[in-house]
mmCIF file of C-alpha atoms and ligand atoms in Angstrom:
data_model
loop_
_atom_site.group_PDB
_atom_site.id
_atom_site.type_symbol
_atom_site.label_atom_id
_atom_site.label_comp_id
_atom_site.label_asym_id
_atom_site.label_seq_id
_atom_site.Cartn_x
_atom_site.Cartn_y
_atom_site.Cartn_z
ATOM 1 C CA MET Z 221 85.929 54.448 116.116
ATOM 2 C CA SER Z 222 83.797 53.439 113.151
ATOM 3 C CA GLU Z 223 85.918 54.162 110.128
ATOM 4 C CA THR Z 224 83.986 53.858 106.875
ATOM 5 C CA THR Z 225 84.774 50.886 104.695
ATOM 6 C CA ALA Z 226 84.746 50.979 100.920
ATOM 7 C CA LEU Z 227 81.249 51.535 99.566
ATOM 8 C CA PRO Z 228 79.964 49.976 96.364
ATOM 9 C CA VAL Z 229 80.567 52.321 93.435
ATOM 10 C CA PRO Z 230 77.533 51.937 91.154
ATOM 11 C CA VAL Z 231 78.113 52.536 87.476
ATOM 12 C CA PRO Z 232 76.241 55.699 86.473
ATOM 13 C CA VAL Z 233 73.685 55.573 83.698
ATOM 14 C CA ALA Z 234 74.531 58.371 81.287
ATOM 15 C CA ASN Z 235 71.905 59.924 79.060
ATOM 16 C CA PRO Z 236 72.239 62.897 76.686
ATOM 17 C CA ASP Z 237 71.465 65.323 79.537
ATOM 18 C CA THR Z 238 74.142 63.934 81.841
ATOM 19 C CA GLU Z 239 76.809 62.645 79.443
ATOM 20 C CA GLU Z 240 78.977 65.739 79.880
ATOM 21 C CA PHE Z 241 78.588 65.575 83.660
ATOM 22 C CA TRP Z 242 79.905 62.005 83.788
ATOM 23 C CA ALA Z 243 82.687 62.735 81.301
ATOM 24 C CA ALA Z 244 83.840 65.531 83.632
ATOM 25 C CA THR Z 245 83.793 63.326 86.743
ATOM 26 C CA ALA Z 246 86.163 60.945 84.974
ATOM 27 C CA GLN Z 247 88.554 63.927 84.746
ATOM 28 C CA GLY Z 248 88.036 64.840 88.402
ATOM 29 C CA ARG Z 249 85.751 67.808 87.729
ATOM 30 C CA LEU Z 250 82.330 68.363 89.300
ATOM 31 C CA LEU Z 251 79.861 70.128 87.010
ATOM 32 C CA ILE Z 252 76.593 71.771 87.895
ATOM 33 C CA ARG Z 253 74.220 73.645 85.636
ATOM 34 C CA ARG Z 254 73.527 77.341 85.911
ATOM 35 C CA CYS Z 255 70.478 79.137 84.542
ATOM 36 C CA ASN Z 256 71.427 82.162 82.457
ATOM 37 C CA ALA Z 257 67.911 83.588 82.776
ATOM 38 C CA CYS Z 258 67.441 83.600 86.578
ATOM 39 C CA GLY Z 259 70.982 82.825 87.759
ATOM 40 C CA GLU Z 260 70.056 79.824 89.917
ATOM 41 C CA ALA Z 261 72.393 76.846 90.213
ATOM 42 C CA ILE Z 262 70.590 73.662 89.157
ATOM 43 C CA TRP Z 263 70.925 70.183 90.646
ATOM 44 C CA TYR Z 264 70.516 67.516 89.401
ATOM 45 C CA PRO Z 265 71.867 68.576 86.016
ATOM 46 C CA ARG Z 266 69.102 69.071 83.459
ATOM 47 C CA PRO Z 267 68.644 71.330 80.456
ATOM 48 C CA VAL Z 268 65.497 73.164 81.616
ATOM 49 C CA CYS Z 269 65.655 75.385 84.707
ATOM 50 C CA PRO Z 270 63.288 74.074 87.432
ATOM 51 C CA PHE Z 271 62.983 77.615 88.870
ATOM 52 C CA CYS Z 272 61.956 79.645 85.820
ATOM 53 C CA HIS Z 273 61.562 76.994 83.093
ATOM 54 C CA SER Z 274 64.113 78.653 80.833
ATOM 55 C CA ASP Z 275 66.163 76.361 78.613
ATOM 56 C CA ASP Z 276 69.012 78.873 78.609
ATOM 57 C CA THR Z 277 71.219 76.867 80.964
ATOM 58 C CA ALA Z 278 74.923 76.047 80.830
ATOM 59 C CA TRP Z 279 77.497 73.826 82.499
ATOM 60 C CA GLU Z 280 79.641 75.349 85.200
ATOM 61 C CA GLN Z 281 82.502 73.767 87.118
ATOM 62 C CA ALA Z 282 81.791 73.659 90.843
ATOM 63 C CA GLY Z 283 84.547 74.285 93.371
ATOM 64 C CA GLY Z 284 83.913 70.886 94.929
ATOM 65 C CA ARG Z 285 83.435 72.120 98.482
ATOM 66 C CA GLY Z 286 80.332 72.358 100.601
ATOM 67 C CA THR Z 287 78.830 71.692 104.002
ATOM 68 C CA ILE Z 288 76.774 68.824 105.357
ATOM 69 C CA TYR Z 289 73.145 69.992 105.308
ATOM 70 C CA THR Z 290 71.775 66.816 106.888
ATOM 71 C CA PHE Z 291 72.814 63.171 107.135
ATOM 72 C CA SER Z 292 71.974 59.693 108.414
ATOM 73 C CA VAL Z 293 74.306 56.945 109.543
ATOM 74 C CA ILE Z 294 73.136 53.753 107.842
ATOM 75 C CA ARG Z 295 73.806 50.790 110.138
ATOM 76 C CA ARG Z 296 71.886 48.052 108.322
ATOM 77 C CA ALA Z 297 71.850 47.559 104.593
ATOM 78 C CA PHE Z 298 71.068 44.840 102.125
ATOM 79 C CA GLY Z 299 72.478 43.478 98.890
ATOM 80 C CA ALA Z 300 75.634 45.097 97.588
ATOM 81 C CA TRP Z 301 75.665 47.554 100.496
ATOM 82 C CA SER Z 302 75.380 45.003 103.312
ATOM 83 C CA GLY Z 303 79.137 44.724 103.839
ATOM 84 C CA SER Z 304 79.625 48.480 103.925
ATOM 85 C CA THR Z 305 77.809 49.503 107.098
ATOM 86 C CA PRO Z 306 78.027 51.770 108.897
ATOM 87 C CA TYR Z 307 78.106 54.420 106.199
ATOM 88 C CA VAL Z 308 76.883 57.985 105.875
ATOM 89 C CA LEU Z 309 74.100 59.094 103.545
ATOM 90 C CA ALA Z 310 74.006 62.879 103.377
ATOM 91 C CA TYR Z 311 72.804 65.976 101.651
ATOM 92 C CA VAL Z 312 75.761 68.223 100.964
ATOM 93 C CA GLU Z 313 75.074 71.862 100.202
ATOM 94 C CA LEU Z 314 77.640 72.971 97.662
ATOM 95 C CA ASP Z 315 79.211 76.413 98.017
ATOM 96 C CA GLU Z 316 77.337 77.219 94.768
ATOM 97 C CA GLY Z 317 74.002 76.463 96.481
ATOM 98 C CA PRO Z 318 72.612 73.135 95.252
ATOM 99 C CA ARG Z 319 72.078 70.280 97.704
ATOM 100 C CA ILE Z 320 73.360 66.929 96.514
ATOM 101 C CA MET Z 321 72.431 63.539 97.909
ATOM 102 C CA THR Z 322 75.692 61.686 98.378
ATOM 103 C CA ASN Z 323 77.841 59.647 100.734
ATOM 104 C CA ILE Z 324 80.406 60.981 103.173
ATOM 105 C CA VAL Z 325 83.484 58.778 102.886
ATOM 106 C CA GLU Z 326 86.966 58.577 104.448
ATOM 107 C CA CYS Z 327 85.553 59.648 107.799
ATOM 108 C CA ASP Z 328 84.708 58.423 111.291
ATOM 109 C CA VAL Z 329 80.929 58.036 110.982
ATOM 110 C CA GLU Z 330 80.472 58.839 114.677
ATOM 111 C CA LYS Z 331 82.117 62.238 114.222
ATOM 112 C CA VAL Z 332 80.136 63.475 111.239
ATOM 113 C CA ARG Z 333 78.128 66.590 112.106
ATOM 114 C CA ILE Z 334 75.708 68.903 110.317
ATOM 115 C CA GLY Z 335 77.669 71.907 109.099
ATOM 116 C CA ASP Z 336 80.930 70.016 108.615
ATOM 117 C CA VAL Z 337 82.930 71.302 105.658
ATOM 118 C CA VAL Z 338 83.480 68.616 103.046
ATOM 119 C CA GLU Z 339 85.221 68.302 99.691
ATOM 120 C CA VAL Z 340 84.471 66.164 96.678
ATOM 121 C CA VAL Z 341 86.381 62.969 95.915
ATOM 122 C CA PHE Z 342 85.912 60.936 92.768
ATOM 123 C CA GLN Z 343 85.594 57.173 93.131
ATOM 124 C CA ASP Z 344 86.377 55.084 90.082
ATOM 125 C CA THR Z 345 83.397 53.015 88.932
ATOM 126 C CA GLY Z 346 85.696 50.756 86.911
ATOM 127 C CA ASP Z 347 84.089 51.591 83.573
ATOM 128 C CA GLY Z 348 85.810 54.892 82.788
ATOM 129 C CA ASN Z 349 83.469 56.982 84.931
ATOM 130 C CA ALA Z 350 83.784 58.208 88.483
ATOM 131 C CA LEU Z 351 81.203 58.800 91.169
ATOM 132 C CA PRO Z 352 81.475 62.036 93.144
ATOM 133 C CA ARG Z 353 81.329 61.602 96.912
ATOM 134 C CA PHE Z 354 82.498 63.826 99.751
ATOM 135 C CA ARG Z 355 84.992 63.585 102.610
ATOM 136 C CA PRO Z 356 85.812 65.908 105.478
ATOM 137 C CA ALA Z 357 87.800 68.832 104.053
ATOM 138 C CA GLY Z 358 91.405 69.201 105.008
ATOM 139 C CA SER Z 359 91.771 65.639 106.261
HETATM 140 ZN ZN1 ZN D 439 66.094 79.868 85.751
#
């Protein structure tokens, strides 16, 4: 059993393009952007669509569920992360489509598998923001 320990929760750097995203995480809501021109979901959030270059994009609240697309178990780390191993670095594919680089938390790292269904959790950064991470759904 290798239960994850608490990971560092880095304070996000907000800029005008991501301010609304971080404000939403503080309220427990995960936002993505959607292109009104081509319909693609956009991650990371940015005002210009990377698929068709339209600037007709808008915020959309994601359901907060997805599946593990791929992952690594990190067993050695340095600096602020050195006391947190082992931990899981993963790409989660949201139900809306985008793949997000994130951590899988509140899990047994030895039992994490590609395709596992996960749900978002918001971890307080201590400065009024929250960092979205994912845990096994229904646990
Ligand atoms: Zn587009």
